[in-house]
PDB file of C-alpha atoms in Angstrom:
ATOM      1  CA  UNK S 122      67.423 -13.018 -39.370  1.00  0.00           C
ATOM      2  CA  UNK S 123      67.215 -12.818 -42.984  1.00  0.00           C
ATOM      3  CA  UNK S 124      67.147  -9.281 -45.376  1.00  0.00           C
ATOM      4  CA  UNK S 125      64.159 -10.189 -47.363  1.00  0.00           C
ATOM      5  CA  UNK S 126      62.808  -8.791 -50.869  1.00  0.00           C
ATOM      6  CA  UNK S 127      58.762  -8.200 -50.739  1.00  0.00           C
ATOM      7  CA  UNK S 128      58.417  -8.916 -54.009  1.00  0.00           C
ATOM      8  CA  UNK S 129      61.162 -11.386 -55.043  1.00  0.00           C
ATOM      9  CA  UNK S 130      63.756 -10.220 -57.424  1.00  0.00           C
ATOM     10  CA  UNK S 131      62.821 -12.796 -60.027  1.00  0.00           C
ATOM     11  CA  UNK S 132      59.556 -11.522 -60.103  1.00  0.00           C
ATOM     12  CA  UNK S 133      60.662  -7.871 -60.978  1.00  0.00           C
ATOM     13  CA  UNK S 134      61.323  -6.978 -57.297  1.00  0.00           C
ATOM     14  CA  UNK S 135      63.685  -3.665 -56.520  1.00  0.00           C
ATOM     15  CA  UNK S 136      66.893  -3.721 -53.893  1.00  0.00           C
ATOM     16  CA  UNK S 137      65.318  -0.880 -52.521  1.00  0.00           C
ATOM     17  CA  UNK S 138      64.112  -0.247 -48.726  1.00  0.00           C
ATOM     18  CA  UNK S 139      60.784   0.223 -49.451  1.00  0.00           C
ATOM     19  CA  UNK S 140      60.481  -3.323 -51.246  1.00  0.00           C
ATOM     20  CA  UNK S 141      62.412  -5.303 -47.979  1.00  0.00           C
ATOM     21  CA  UNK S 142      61.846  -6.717 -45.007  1.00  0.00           C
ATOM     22  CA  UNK S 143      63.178  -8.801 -42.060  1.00  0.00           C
ATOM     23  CA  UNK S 144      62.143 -12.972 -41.869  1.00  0.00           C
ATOM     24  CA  UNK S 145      63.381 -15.598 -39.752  1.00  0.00           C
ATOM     25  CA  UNK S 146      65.540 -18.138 -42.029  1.00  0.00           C
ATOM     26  CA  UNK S 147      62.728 -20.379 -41.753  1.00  0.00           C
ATOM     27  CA  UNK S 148      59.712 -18.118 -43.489  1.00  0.00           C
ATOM     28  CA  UNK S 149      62.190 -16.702 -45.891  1.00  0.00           C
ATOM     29  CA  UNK S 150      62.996 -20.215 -47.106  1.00  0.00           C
ATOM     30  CA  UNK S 151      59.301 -21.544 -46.864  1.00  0.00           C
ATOM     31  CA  UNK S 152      58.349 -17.814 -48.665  1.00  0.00           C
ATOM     32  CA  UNK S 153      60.958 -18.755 -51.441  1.00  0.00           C
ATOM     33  CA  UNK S 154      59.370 -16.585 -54.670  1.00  0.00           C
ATOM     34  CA  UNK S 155      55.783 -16.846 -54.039  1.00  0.00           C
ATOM     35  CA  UNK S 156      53.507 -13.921 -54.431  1.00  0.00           C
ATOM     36  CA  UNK S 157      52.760 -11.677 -51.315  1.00  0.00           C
ATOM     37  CA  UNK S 158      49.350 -12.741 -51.370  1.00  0.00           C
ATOM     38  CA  UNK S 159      50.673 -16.366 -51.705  1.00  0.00           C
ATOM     39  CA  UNK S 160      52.796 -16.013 -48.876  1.00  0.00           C
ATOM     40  CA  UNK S 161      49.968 -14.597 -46.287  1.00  0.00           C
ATOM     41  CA  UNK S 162      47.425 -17.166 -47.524  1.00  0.00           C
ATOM     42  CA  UNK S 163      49.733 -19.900 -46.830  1.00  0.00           C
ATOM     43  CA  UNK S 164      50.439 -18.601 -43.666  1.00  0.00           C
ATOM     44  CA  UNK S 165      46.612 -18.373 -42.528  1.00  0.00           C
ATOM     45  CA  UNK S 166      46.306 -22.026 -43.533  1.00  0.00           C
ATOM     46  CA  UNK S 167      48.893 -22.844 -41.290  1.00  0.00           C
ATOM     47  CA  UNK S 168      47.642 -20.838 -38.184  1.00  0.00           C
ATOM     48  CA  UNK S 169      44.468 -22.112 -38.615  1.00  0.00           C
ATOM     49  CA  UNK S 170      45.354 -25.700 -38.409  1.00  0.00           C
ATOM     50  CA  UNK S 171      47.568 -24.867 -35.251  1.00  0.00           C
ATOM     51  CA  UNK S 172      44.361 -22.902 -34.049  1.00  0.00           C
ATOM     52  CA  UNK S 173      42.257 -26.144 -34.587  1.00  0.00           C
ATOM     53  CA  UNK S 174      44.506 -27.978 -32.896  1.00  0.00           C
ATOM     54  CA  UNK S 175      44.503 -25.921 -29.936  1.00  0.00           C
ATOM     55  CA  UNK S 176      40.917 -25.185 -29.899  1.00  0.00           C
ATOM     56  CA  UNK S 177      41.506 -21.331 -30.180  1.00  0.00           C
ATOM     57  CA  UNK S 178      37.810 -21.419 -31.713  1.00  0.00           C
ATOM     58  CA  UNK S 179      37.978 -17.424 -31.860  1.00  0.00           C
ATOM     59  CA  UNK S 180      40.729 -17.303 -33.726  1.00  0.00           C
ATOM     60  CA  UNK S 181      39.714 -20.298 -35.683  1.00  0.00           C
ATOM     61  CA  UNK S 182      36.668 -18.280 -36.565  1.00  0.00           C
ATOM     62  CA  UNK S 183      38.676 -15.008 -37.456  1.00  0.00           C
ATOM     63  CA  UNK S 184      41.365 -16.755 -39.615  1.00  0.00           C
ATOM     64  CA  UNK S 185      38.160 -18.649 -41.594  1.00  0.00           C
ATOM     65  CA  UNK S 186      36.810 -15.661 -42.345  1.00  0.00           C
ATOM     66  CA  UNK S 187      40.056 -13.992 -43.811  1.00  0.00           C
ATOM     67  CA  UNK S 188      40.947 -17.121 -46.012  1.00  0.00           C
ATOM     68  CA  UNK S 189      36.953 -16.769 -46.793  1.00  0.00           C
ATOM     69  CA  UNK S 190      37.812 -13.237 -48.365  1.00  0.00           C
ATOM     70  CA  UNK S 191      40.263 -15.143 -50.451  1.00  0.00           C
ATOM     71  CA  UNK S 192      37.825 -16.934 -52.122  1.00  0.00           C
ATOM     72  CA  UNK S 193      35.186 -14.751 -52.625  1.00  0.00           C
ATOM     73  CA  UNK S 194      37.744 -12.602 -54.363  1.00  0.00           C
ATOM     74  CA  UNK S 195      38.865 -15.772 -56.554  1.00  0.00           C
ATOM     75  CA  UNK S 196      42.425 -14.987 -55.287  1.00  0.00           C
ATOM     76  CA  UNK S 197      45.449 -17.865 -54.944  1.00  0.00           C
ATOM     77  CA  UNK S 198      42.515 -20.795 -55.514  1.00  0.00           C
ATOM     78  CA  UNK S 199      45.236 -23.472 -56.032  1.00  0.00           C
ATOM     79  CA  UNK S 200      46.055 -23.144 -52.519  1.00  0.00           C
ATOM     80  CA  UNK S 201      43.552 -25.474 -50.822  1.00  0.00           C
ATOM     81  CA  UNK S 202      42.559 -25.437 -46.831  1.00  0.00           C
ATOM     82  CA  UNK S 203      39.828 -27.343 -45.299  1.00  0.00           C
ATOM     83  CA  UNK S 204      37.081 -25.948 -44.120  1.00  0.00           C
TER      84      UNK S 204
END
């Protein structure tokens, strides 16, 4: 287990309890400083093409429609997932 900062320190983020968190080495390494909202919409992308693989077609549907939400907001576009 990792000690985590929400918002990275290089991005203005405190040492403080409110601003941490606990990650497996792995997601804090592939979370390196990207943006919260970064972070989770990277993660959807990648549960959704485990979902598709494992034709969860609920969840498949539930995870489209979040990642759906970040486009209609216009929010992390450069991170691409196929519809």
């Amino acid at each position: 287990m990792h000690v985590d900062h929400v918002k990275p320190k290089d991005l203005g983020g405190k040492a403080t309890l409110e601003n941490g968190q606990t990650l497996c080495a792995m997601h804090n390494f592939l979370k390196k400083n990207l943006k919260q909202t970064e972070t989770g919409k990277k993660i959807f992308v990648r549960i959704l093409e485990e979902a598709k693989r494992e034709g969860e077609n609920k969840l498949v549907d539930f995870i489209e429609e979040v990642l759906g939400l970040y486009e209609k907001h216009n929010i992390n576009g450069h991170i691409k997932w196929k519809k």
